[in-house]
Short mmCIF file of C-alpha atoms in Angstrom, two decimals:
data_model
loop_
_atom_site.label_atom_id
_atom_site.label_comp_id
_atom_site.label_asym_id
_atom_site.label_seq_id
_atom_site.Cartn_x
_atom_site.Cartn_y
_atom_site.Cartn_z
CA MET A 1 73.34 73.53 84.65
CA LYS A 2 75.71 75.77 86.63
CA HIS A 3 74.84 79.44 86.24
CA LEU A 4 77.38 82.23 85.93
CA HIS A 5 78.31 84.04 89.10
CA GLU A 6 77.93 87.83 89.11
CA GLU A 7 81.71 88.20 89.17
CA GLU A 8 81.97 86.13 85.99
CA LEU A 9 79.37 88.32 84.32
CA VAL A 10 81.38 91.43 85.23
CA LEU A 11 84.58 89.95 83.83
CA HIS A 12 82.74 88.91 80.68
CA TYR A 13 81.43 92.43 80.22
CA TYR A 14 84.96 93.78 80.34
CA GLY A 15 86.29 91.10 78.00
CA GLU A 16 88.30 89.38 80.68
CA GLY A 17 86.01 86.42 81.29
CA ALA A 18 86.58 82.78 80.39
CA GLU A 19 85.59 81.66 76.93
CA TRP A 20 83.01 79.28 78.29
CA ALA A 21 81.16 82.17 79.93
CA GLY A 22 80.28 83.56 76.52
CA GLU A 23 79.18 80.14 75.33
CA HIS A 24 77.04 79.72 78.43
CA LEU A 25 75.31 83.05 77.83
CA GLN A 26 74.27 81.84 74.37
CA ILE A 27 72.27 78.98 75.82
CA CYS A 28 71.16 80.14 79.28
CA GLN A 29 68.26 82.58 79.32
CA ALA A 30 68.51 83.33 83.05
CA CYS A 31 72.19 84.27 82.85
CA ARG A 32 71.58 86.27 79.68
CA ALA A 33 68.86 88.29 81.41
CA SER A 34 71.15 88.95 84.34
CA PHE A 35 73.96 89.95 81.98
CA GLU A 36 71.69 92.32 80.06
CA SER A 37 70.64 93.97 83.29
CA LEU A 38 74.28 94.42 84.28
CA GLU A 39 75.03 95.77 80.81
CA ARG A 40 72.33 98.43 81.17
CA VAL A 41 73.82 99.66 84.43
CA LEU A 42 77.35 99.81 83.10
CA ARG A 43 76.28 101.50 79.89
CA ALA A 44 74.47 104.07 81.99
CA MET A 45 77.79 104.78 83.70
CA ASP A 46 79.17 105.78 80.28
CA ARG A 47 76.95 108.85 80.48
CA LEU A 48 79.11 110.23 83.24
CA GLU A 49 81.37 112.23 81.01
CA ALA A 50 84.40 114.20 82.10
CA PRO A 51 84.36 117.81 80.88
CA GLU A 52 86.86 118.49 78.15
CA PRO A 53 89.41 121.09 79.27
CA ALA A 54 89.43 124.27 77.22
CA HIS A 55 91.83 124.84 74.32
CA GLY A 56 95.36 125.46 75.54
CA TYR A 57 94.91 123.45 78.72
CA GLU A 58 98.19 121.58 78.29
CA GLY A 59 100.09 124.85 78.02
CA ARG A 60 98.49 126.17 81.19
CA VAL A 61 99.41 123.00 83.08
CA TRP A 62 102.99 123.39 81.91
CA ASN A 63 103.13 127.06 82.80
CA ARG A 64 102.02 126.34 86.36
CA LEU A 65 104.37 123.41 86.65
CA ALA A 66 107.53 124.73 85.00
CA PRO A 67 108.71 127.14 87.73
CA GLY A 68 108.95 124.23 90.16
CA LEU A 69 111.02 122.18 87.76
CA THR A 70 113.73 124.66 86.90
CA LYS A 71 116.11 122.75 89.04
CA SER A 72 115.93 119.01 88.63
CA ARG A 73 114.50 117.86 91.96
CA ALA A 74 115.85 114.37 91.60
CA ARG A 75 119.39 115.63 91.07
CA TRP A 76 118.91 118.25 93.73
CA TRP A 77 117.81 115.59 96.17
CA SER A 78 120.67 113.22 95.47
CA GLU A 79 123.16 116.10 95.69
CA LEU A 80 121.60 117.17 98.96
CA GLY A 81 121.78 113.59 100.21
CA ALA A 82 125.51 113.57 99.52
CA TRP A 83 125.96 116.98 101.12
CA LEU A 84 124.06 116.12 104.30
CA THR A 85 126.75 114.37 106.27
CA PRO A 86 125.91 113.65 109.95
CA ARG A 87 127.93 116.70 111.08
CA ARG A 88 126.14 118.99 108.63
CA LEU A 89 122.80 117.51 109.63
CA ALA A 90 123.52 118.32 113.25
CA THR A 91 124.38 121.90 112.26
CA VAL A 92 121.18 122.24 110.25
CA ALA A 93 119.13 120.85 113.14
CA ALA A 94 120.82 123.22 115.58
CA MET A 95 120.13 126.19 113.29
CA ALA A 96 116.50 125.14 112.97
CA ALA A 97 116.23 124.86 116.74
CA LEU A 98 117.76 128.32 117.18
CA LEU A 99 115.38 129.75 114.64
CA VAL A 100 112.37 128.25 116.39
CA ALA A 101 113.66 129.35 119.78
CA ALA A 102 114.17 132.90 118.52
CA PHE A 103 110.71 132.83 117.03
CA LEU A 104 109.12 131.67 120.27
CA ALA A 105 111.16 134.08 122.36
CA GLY A 106 110.05 136.92 120.13
CA ARG A 107 106.45 135.91 120.61
CA VAL A 108 106.66 135.70 124.34
CA SER A 109 108.62 138.89 124.98
CA GLN A 110 106.39 141.02 122.77
CA GLN A 111 109.52 142.76 121.52
CA ARG A 112 109.02 141.69 117.98
CA GLN A 113 110.92 144.49 116.34
CA GLN A 114 114.13 143.92 118.25
CA THR A 115 114.53 140.17 118.68
CA ALA A 116 117.49 138.76 116.83
CA GLY A 117 117.46 141.80 114.62
CA LEU A 118 114.44 140.54 112.71
CA SER A 119 110.97 142.04 112.66
CA GLY A 120 108.00 139.77 113.54
CA PRO A 121 106.71 139.51 109.97
CA VAL A 122 110.17 138.71 108.62
CA ARG A 123 110.70 136.05 111.25
CA GLU A 124 107.31 134.57 110.44
CA ARG A 125 108.11 134.60 106.76
CA ILE A 126 111.27 132.62 107.48
CA MET A 127 109.23 130.15 109.50
CA LEU A 128 106.69 129.75 106.70
CA VAL A 129 109.45 128.95 104.25
CA ALA A 130 111.14 126.56 106.69
CA VAL A 131 107.93 124.68 107.49
CA GLY A 132 107.01 124.57 103.80
CA GLU A 133 110.39 123.05 102.96
CA HIS A 134 110.05 120.61 105.82
CA LEU A 135 106.63 119.48 104.57
CA GLU A 136 107.98 119.09 101.08
CA ARG A 137 110.86 116.91 102.24
CA SER A 138 108.50 114.80 104.34
CA GLN A 139 106.09 114.48 101.47
CA MET A 140 108.84 113.20 99.20
CA ILE A 141 109.63 110.34 101.56
CA LEU A 142 106.01 109.32 101.92
CA VAL A 143 105.32 109.60 98.19
CA GLU A 144 108.32 107.42 97.42
CA LEU A 145 107.04 104.79 99.84
CA VAL A 146 103.47 104.90 98.56
CA ASN A 147 104.48 104.70 94.93
CA ASN A 148 107.12 102.03 95.35
CA SER A 149 105.79 99.27 93.13
CA ALA A 150 108.28 96.59 94.23
CA THR A 151 106.62 93.23 94.73
CA GLY A 152 109.30 91.46 96.78
CA PRO A 153 111.23 92.53 99.90
CA VAL A 154 111.88 96.28 100.09
CA ASP A 155 114.90 98.12 101.44
CA ILE A 156 113.70 101.36 103.03
CA SER A 157 116.94 102.20 104.85
CA GLU A 158 117.29 105.49 102.95
CA GLU A 159 113.71 106.60 103.68
CA LYS A 160 114.08 105.44 107.28
CA GLN A 161 117.18 107.57 107.81
CA ARG A 162 115.56 110.61 106.22
CA ALA A 163 112.42 110.14 108.35
CA ARG A 164 114.55 109.95 111.48
CA ASP A 165 116.28 113.20 110.50
CA LEU A 166 112.96 114.95 110.03
CA VAL A 167 111.32 113.87 113.30
CA ASP A 168 113.14 116.34 115.58
CA GLU A 169 112.67 119.18 113.14
CA ASN A 170 108.98 118.28 112.90
CA ARG A 171 108.60 118.38 116.68
CA LEU A 172 110.02 121.90 116.86
CA TYR A 173 107.77 123.20 114.12
CA ARG A 174 104.74 121.51 115.70
CA GLN A 175 105.46 123.12 119.06
CA ALA A 176 105.90 126.51 117.41
CA ALA A 177 102.61 126.16 115.57
CA LEU A 178 100.83 125.02 118.73
CA LYS A 179 102.27 127.89 120.72
CA ASN A 180 100.98 130.34 118.15
CA GLY A 181 97.52 128.83 118.06
CA ASP A 182 97.78 127.51 114.49
CA ARG A 183 95.78 124.38 115.15
CA GLY A 184 95.51 123.36 111.48
CA VAL A 185 99.28 123.26 110.97
CA SER A 186 100.04 121.73 114.38
CA SER A 187 97.47 118.98 113.88
CA VAL A 188 98.93 118.00 110.50
CA LEU A 189 102.46 118.13 111.91
CA ASP A 190 101.30 115.94 114.78
CA GLU A 191 99.97 113.32 112.35
CA LEU A 192 103.08 113.64 110.23
CA GLU A 193 105.27 113.08 113.27
CA ARG A 194 103.54 109.79 114.04
CA THR A 195 103.94 108.65 110.45
CA LEU A 196 107.60 109.67 110.34
CA LEU A 197 108.22 107.86 113.62
CA GLU A 198 106.63 104.74 112.24
CA VAL A 199 108.88 104.83 109.19
CA ALA A 200 111.94 105.71 111.29
CA HIS A 201 111.30 102.79 113.64
CA SER A 202 110.60 100.21 110.94
CA PRO A 203 113.21 97.61 110.06
CA SER A 204 115.43 98.60 107.12
CA LYS A 205 114.37 95.60 105.09
CA LEU A 206 110.68 94.81 104.94
CA ASP A 207 108.90 91.85 103.44
CA SER A 208 106.01 92.65 101.13
CA ALA A 209 103.36 92.28 103.87
CA GLU A 210 105.19 94.62 106.27
CA PHE A 211 105.75 97.13 103.49
CA ALA A 212 102.10 96.95 102.45
CA ARG A 213 101.09 97.72 106.05
CA ILE A 214 103.22 100.87 106.10
CA ARG A 215 101.81 102.00 102.79
CA GLU A 216 98.27 101.28 103.91
CA ARG A 217 98.84 103.28 107.07
CA ILE A 218 100.11 106.27 105.07
CA GLU A 219 97.22 106.03 102.67
CA ALA A 220 94.57 105.41 105.31
CA ASP A 221 95.59 108.52 107.22
CA GLY A 222 95.38 110.70 104.12
CA ILE A 223 98.47 112.46 105.40
CA LEU A 224 99.81 113.19 101.93
CA PHE A 225 96.72 115.11 101.01
CA LYS A 226 96.79 117.05 104.26
CA ILE A 227 100.44 117.95 103.73
CA ARG A 228 99.61 119.13 100.24
CA VAL A 229 96.79 121.33 101.50
CA VAL A 230 98.81 122.84 104.37
CA GLY A 231 101.83 123.31 102.07
CA SER A 232 99.64 125.11 99.58
CA ASN A 233 98.21 127.37 102.33
CA LEU A 234 101.69 128.20 103.56
CA ARG A 235 102.83 129.08 100.05
CA GLU A 236 99.83 131.39 99.72
CA ARG A 237 100.81 133.10 102.96
CA GLU A 238 104.40 133.39 101.79
CA ARG A 239 103.16 135.29 98.76
CA THR A 240 101.23 137.87 100.74
CA PRO A 241 103.14 141.13 101.14
CA LEU A 242 104.96 141.63 104.43
CA ALA A 243 102.95 143.62 106.95
CA THR A 244 104.74 146.33 108.84
CA GLY A 245 103.03 145.60 112.15
CA SER A 246 102.94 142.36 114.03
CA GLY A 247 102.30 139.34 111.84
CA GLU A 248 99.78 136.57 112.03
CA ALA A 249 100.30 133.23 113.67
CA LEU A 250 102.34 130.58 111.89
CA MET B 1 109.82 113.91 64.16
CA GLU B 2 107.76 113.65 67.33
CA GLN B 3 109.73 112.78 70.41
CA SER B 4 108.70 109.53 72.11
CA ASP B 5 107.96 109.33 75.83
CA ALA B 6 111.11 107.27 76.36
CA GLU B 7 113.27 109.85 74.58
CA ALA B 8 111.76 112.65 76.64
CA VAL B 9 112.40 110.71 79.85
CA ALA B 10 116.03 110.14 78.82
CA GLN B 11 116.50 113.87 78.18
CA ILE B 12 115.00 114.83 81.54
CA ARG B 13 117.27 112.39 83.29
CA ALA B 14 120.19 114.00 81.49
CA GLY B 15 119.22 117.30 83.14
CA ASN B 16 116.94 118.89 80.54
CA ALA B 17 113.83 119.66 82.60
CA ASP B 18 112.21 121.38 79.60
CA ALA B 19 111.83 118.01 77.92
CA TYR B 20 109.14 117.30 80.50
CA ARG B 21 106.89 119.64 78.57
CA VAL B 22 106.43 116.99 75.86
CA LEU B 23 105.11 114.55 78.46
CA VAL B 24 102.91 117.14 80.15
CA GLU B 25 101.37 118.19 76.84
CA ARG B 26 100.85 114.61 75.73
CA HIS B 27 99.28 113.24 78.90
CA SER B 28 97.66 116.10 80.80
CA ARG B 29 94.20 115.73 79.24
CA SER B 30 93.96 112.03 79.94
CA VAL B 31 95.22 112.55 83.50
CA PHE B 32 92.59 115.27 83.91
CA ARG B 33 89.83 112.92 82.74
CA LEU B 34 90.97 110.23 85.14
CA ALA B 35 91.21 112.71 88.02
CA PHE B 36 87.77 114.13 87.24
CA ARG B 37 86.18 110.71 87.25
CA MET B 38 87.89 109.92 90.50
CA THR B 39 86.83 113.12 92.23
CA GLY B 40 83.78 114.35 90.31
CA ASN B 41 85.06 117.88 90.74
CA GLN B 42 86.80 120.00 88.11
CA GLN B 43 88.88 122.08 90.51
CA ASP B 44 90.09 119.01 92.40
CA ALA B 45 90.87 117.34 89.08
CA GLU B 46 92.97 120.29 87.94
CA ASP B 47 94.88 120.32 91.23
CA LEU B 48 95.45 116.60 90.92
CA VAL B 49 96.89 117.01 87.44
CA GLN B 50 99.48 119.41 88.84
CA GLU B 51 100.19 117.17 91.78
CA THR B 52 100.54 114.10 89.56
CA PHE B 53 103.04 115.69 87.19
CA LEU B 54 105.03 117.14 90.06
CA ARG B 55 105.25 113.79 91.83
CA ALA B 56 106.11 112.02 88.59
CA PHE B 57 108.92 114.46 87.91
CA ARG B 58 110.38 114.01 91.36
CA GLN B 59 110.21 110.25 91.11
CA LEU B 60 111.43 109.92 87.58
CA ARG B 61 114.59 108.22 88.72
CA LYS B 62 112.39 105.39 90.01
CA TYR B 63 110.66 104.88 86.68
CA ASP B 64 112.17 101.71 85.27
CA GLY B 65 110.56 101.82 81.83
CA ARG B 66 108.95 98.39 82.12
CA ALA B 67 105.48 99.90 81.83
CA GLY B 68 104.75 102.75 79.42
CA PHE B 69 105.23 106.25 80.85
CA GLY B 70 101.48 106.87 80.56
CA THR B 71 100.66 103.76 82.60
CA TRP B 72 103.19 104.73 85.24
CA LEU B 73 101.79 108.26 85.32
CA TYR B 74 98.27 106.85 85.72
CA ARG B 75 99.41 104.89 88.75
CA ILE B 76 100.65 108.10 90.33
CA ALA B 77 97.46 109.95 89.37
CA ALA B 78 95.35 107.15 90.83
CA ASN B 79 97.33 107.31 94.09
CA CYS B 80 97.05 111.11 94.27
CA SER B 81 93.31 110.80 93.71
CA LEU B 82 93.03 108.08 96.33
CA ASP B 83 94.74 110.35 98.88
CA LEU B 84 92.30 113.09 98.13
CA ILE B 85 89.08 111.08 98.16
CA ARG B 86 90.09 109.21 101.31
CA ALA B 87 90.75 112.46 103.11
CA ARG B 88 87.50 113.88 101.81
CA LYS B 89 85.56 110.77 102.83
CA ARG B 90 86.97 110.91 106.33
CA ARG B 91 85.91 114.53 106.64
CA GLN B 92 82.42 113.61 105.52
CA GLU B 93 82.31 110.71 107.95
CA GLN B 94 83.24 113.02 110.77
CA GLN B 95 80.48 115.39 109.81
CA THR B 96 77.72 112.85 109.78
CA ALA B 97 77.01 109.77 111.79
CA VAL B 98 74.61 108.41 109.22
CA ASP B 99 76.04 105.22 107.77
CA GLU B 100 76.06 104.45 104.08
CA GLU B 101 73.61 101.60 104.29
CA GLY B 102 71.20 103.82 106.16
CA GLN B 103 71.51 106.47 103.49
CA GLU B 104 70.81 103.92 100.78
CA MET B 105 67.74 102.71 102.61
CA ALA B 106 66.56 106.24 103.25
CA ALA B 107 67.04 107.11 99.59
CA ALA B 108 65.12 104.03 98.54
CA ALA B 109 62.28 104.86 100.93
CA SER B 110 62.14 108.55 100.05
CA GLY B 111 60.37 110.15 97.14
CA ASP B 112 63.23 109.58 94.73
CA PRO B 113 62.28 109.86 91.07
CA THR B 114 60.56 106.81 89.66
CA PRO B 115 62.32 104.80 86.92
CA ASP B 116 60.04 106.24 84.25
CA ARG B 117 60.72 109.83 85.21
CA ILE B 118 64.44 109.21 85.49
CA ALA B 119 64.86 107.39 82.23
CA PHE B 120 63.09 109.98 80.19
CA SER B 121 64.04 113.22 81.89
CA GLY B 122 67.78 112.84 82.07
CA GLU B 123 67.70 112.62 85.84
CA LEU B 124 69.59 109.37 85.61
CA GLN B 125 72.66 111.47 85.01
CA GLN B 126 72.16 112.96 88.45
CA LEU B 127 72.17 109.54 90.07
CA LEU B 128 75.50 108.46 88.61
CA GLU B 129 77.82 110.69 90.61
CA PRO B 130 76.13 109.97 93.97
CA ALA B 131 76.30 106.27 93.13
CA LEU B 132 80.04 106.59 92.51
CA ASN B 133 80.41 108.56 95.72
CA ARG B 134 79.05 105.63 97.69
CA LEU B 135 81.98 103.47 96.65
CA SER B 136 85.01 103.16 98.87
CA PRO B 137 88.09 105.02 97.56
CA THR B 138 89.71 101.78 96.42
CA GLU B 139 86.54 100.54 94.75
CA ARG B 140 86.10 103.84 92.96
CA THR B 141 89.68 103.85 91.73
CA ALA B 142 89.48 100.25 90.56
CA PHE B 143 86.19 100.89 88.79
CA VAL B 144 87.35 104.09 87.09
CA LEU B 145 90.54 102.44 85.89
CA ARG B 146 88.63 99.42 84.56
CA HIS B 147 85.52 101.07 83.16
CA TYR B 148 86.75 104.40 81.84
CA GLU B 149 90.46 103.85 81.31
CA GLY B 150 90.19 100.28 80.01
CA MET B 151 92.96 98.94 82.23
CA CYS B 152 92.97 95.18 82.71
CA ILE B 153 92.68 93.70 86.19
CA GLU B 154 96.39 93.00 86.39
CA GLU B 155 97.30 96.61 85.53
CA ILE B 156 94.81 97.87 88.11
CA GLY B 157 96.46 95.65 90.70
CA LYS B 158 99.83 97.19 89.86
CA ALA B 159 98.39 100.71 89.98
CA LEU B 160 96.88 100.11 93.40
CA GLY B 161 99.82 98.11 94.69
CA VAL B 162 97.67 95.05 95.37
CA GLN B 163 97.40 91.52 93.99
CA ALA B 164 95.25 90.97 90.89
CA GLY B 165 92.71 89.05 93.01
CA ALA B 166 92.21 92.01 95.30
CA ALA B 167 91.89 94.38 92.32
CA LYS B 168 89.30 92.08 90.75
CA HIS B 169 87.38 92.00 94.01
CA SER B 170 87.40 95.83 94.20
CA VAL B 171 86.04 96.13 90.65
CA PHE B 172 83.43 93.51 91.41
CA ARG B 173 82.33 95.16 94.66
CA ALA B 174 82.11 98.51 92.86
CA VAL B 175 79.93 97.09 90.10
CA GLN B 176 77.77 95.32 92.65
CA LYS B 177 77.15 98.56 94.56
CA LEU B 178 76.49 100.53 91.38
CA ARG B 179 74.09 97.87 90.24
CA ARG B 180 72.22 97.99 93.51
CA ALA B 181 71.98 101.77 93.31
CA LEU B 182 71.14 102.17 89.63
CA GLU B 183 69.35 99.04 88.51
CA PRO B 184 65.88 100.26 89.53
CA ALA B 185 66.45 103.42 87.52
CA VAL B 186 67.69 101.75 84.35
CA SER B 187 65.32 98.79 84.43
CA THR B 188 62.90 100.56 82.08
CA GLY B 189 65.05 99.30 79.23
CA ARG B 190 66.79 102.56 78.34
CA PRO B 191 70.53 102.12 78.79
#
């Protein structure tokens, strides 16, 4: 008599096994003993209960979430996509470069109060906002790729273009962070740059295996989580009141 | 009359972001439970709930309505959780050179509680979370979705973006590891 494989016992436990597996368990003592042992382990796992959130939890989740939703991000993004023509993109990139250059120049010259008419803390605040926005835009691309549930060939031309646009900006922010000794931010931006480059250099149309490789790479690096953590730290720093003296590193 | 998920989604797409509140209030507890079982940490779970709803809102235009909104949301929550536990696992791996098998062997050889003591003192509870922590991120996700959320293998495959066969294998590997870790403790006959 052919005994049930452990995999078949697991499927039977979860009600996804073949009908004959149940019939076999009725007559085979060895398989029944093995199944009962499996059952004990899985029932023990039921003891691992999740704590029940306190009354009003849903309202608190909404209250934390709502400020970020006031403007529909999806509509905002598509409108931005339409607005960002190549010429405008070049202007935005040039402005970002100028901002970073001014920031670095201010650092080097030690004349924080005078450079470009902005004080050090104000300039740093602008950088925090700019890097935060950059991380958010990068995160959106990666999230869209990771959560794309398409099973056939995938067209990533839109994500590819957006990744390409973000690479140069990323490089500037990374250099600024490195220059100012913010290793945490520069290290995440370094990883992000490699991921963005990979997306930017991928073919526009990917078969399912190629697409799965990109997704696996994004997931394996845990870059989304790191972006989230750094983004959250930057937001915290944005909220701290402006100091009158020289500010902290980016 | 209570607004359905589909109606709320339609309203949000029409520009009424406040309609998202219905979905947040309806699904936040179940997303929290999933996130907690994935991470084993209340603070992480709460952060993941926020992250999940934010991602879902931003990607709503990609939701095609073929699966229920809750199922789609679970996929996002599972992916958010995967990101987090993979990053956490990597950090742990960097901190210690001790491999998992070695830890299992060391635990088996150490003065861990005997089955009798565990079964009757509630210490079994303390073995469950470490046992889950020994699973790979994908195995843990697959197991949580199957065991606690009652998703079928095919749905788990969709949530993880893998074929059903791979999802089945992940569940199976997870159960196998849990069995290896917990069987001695539960073999006294108390489930």
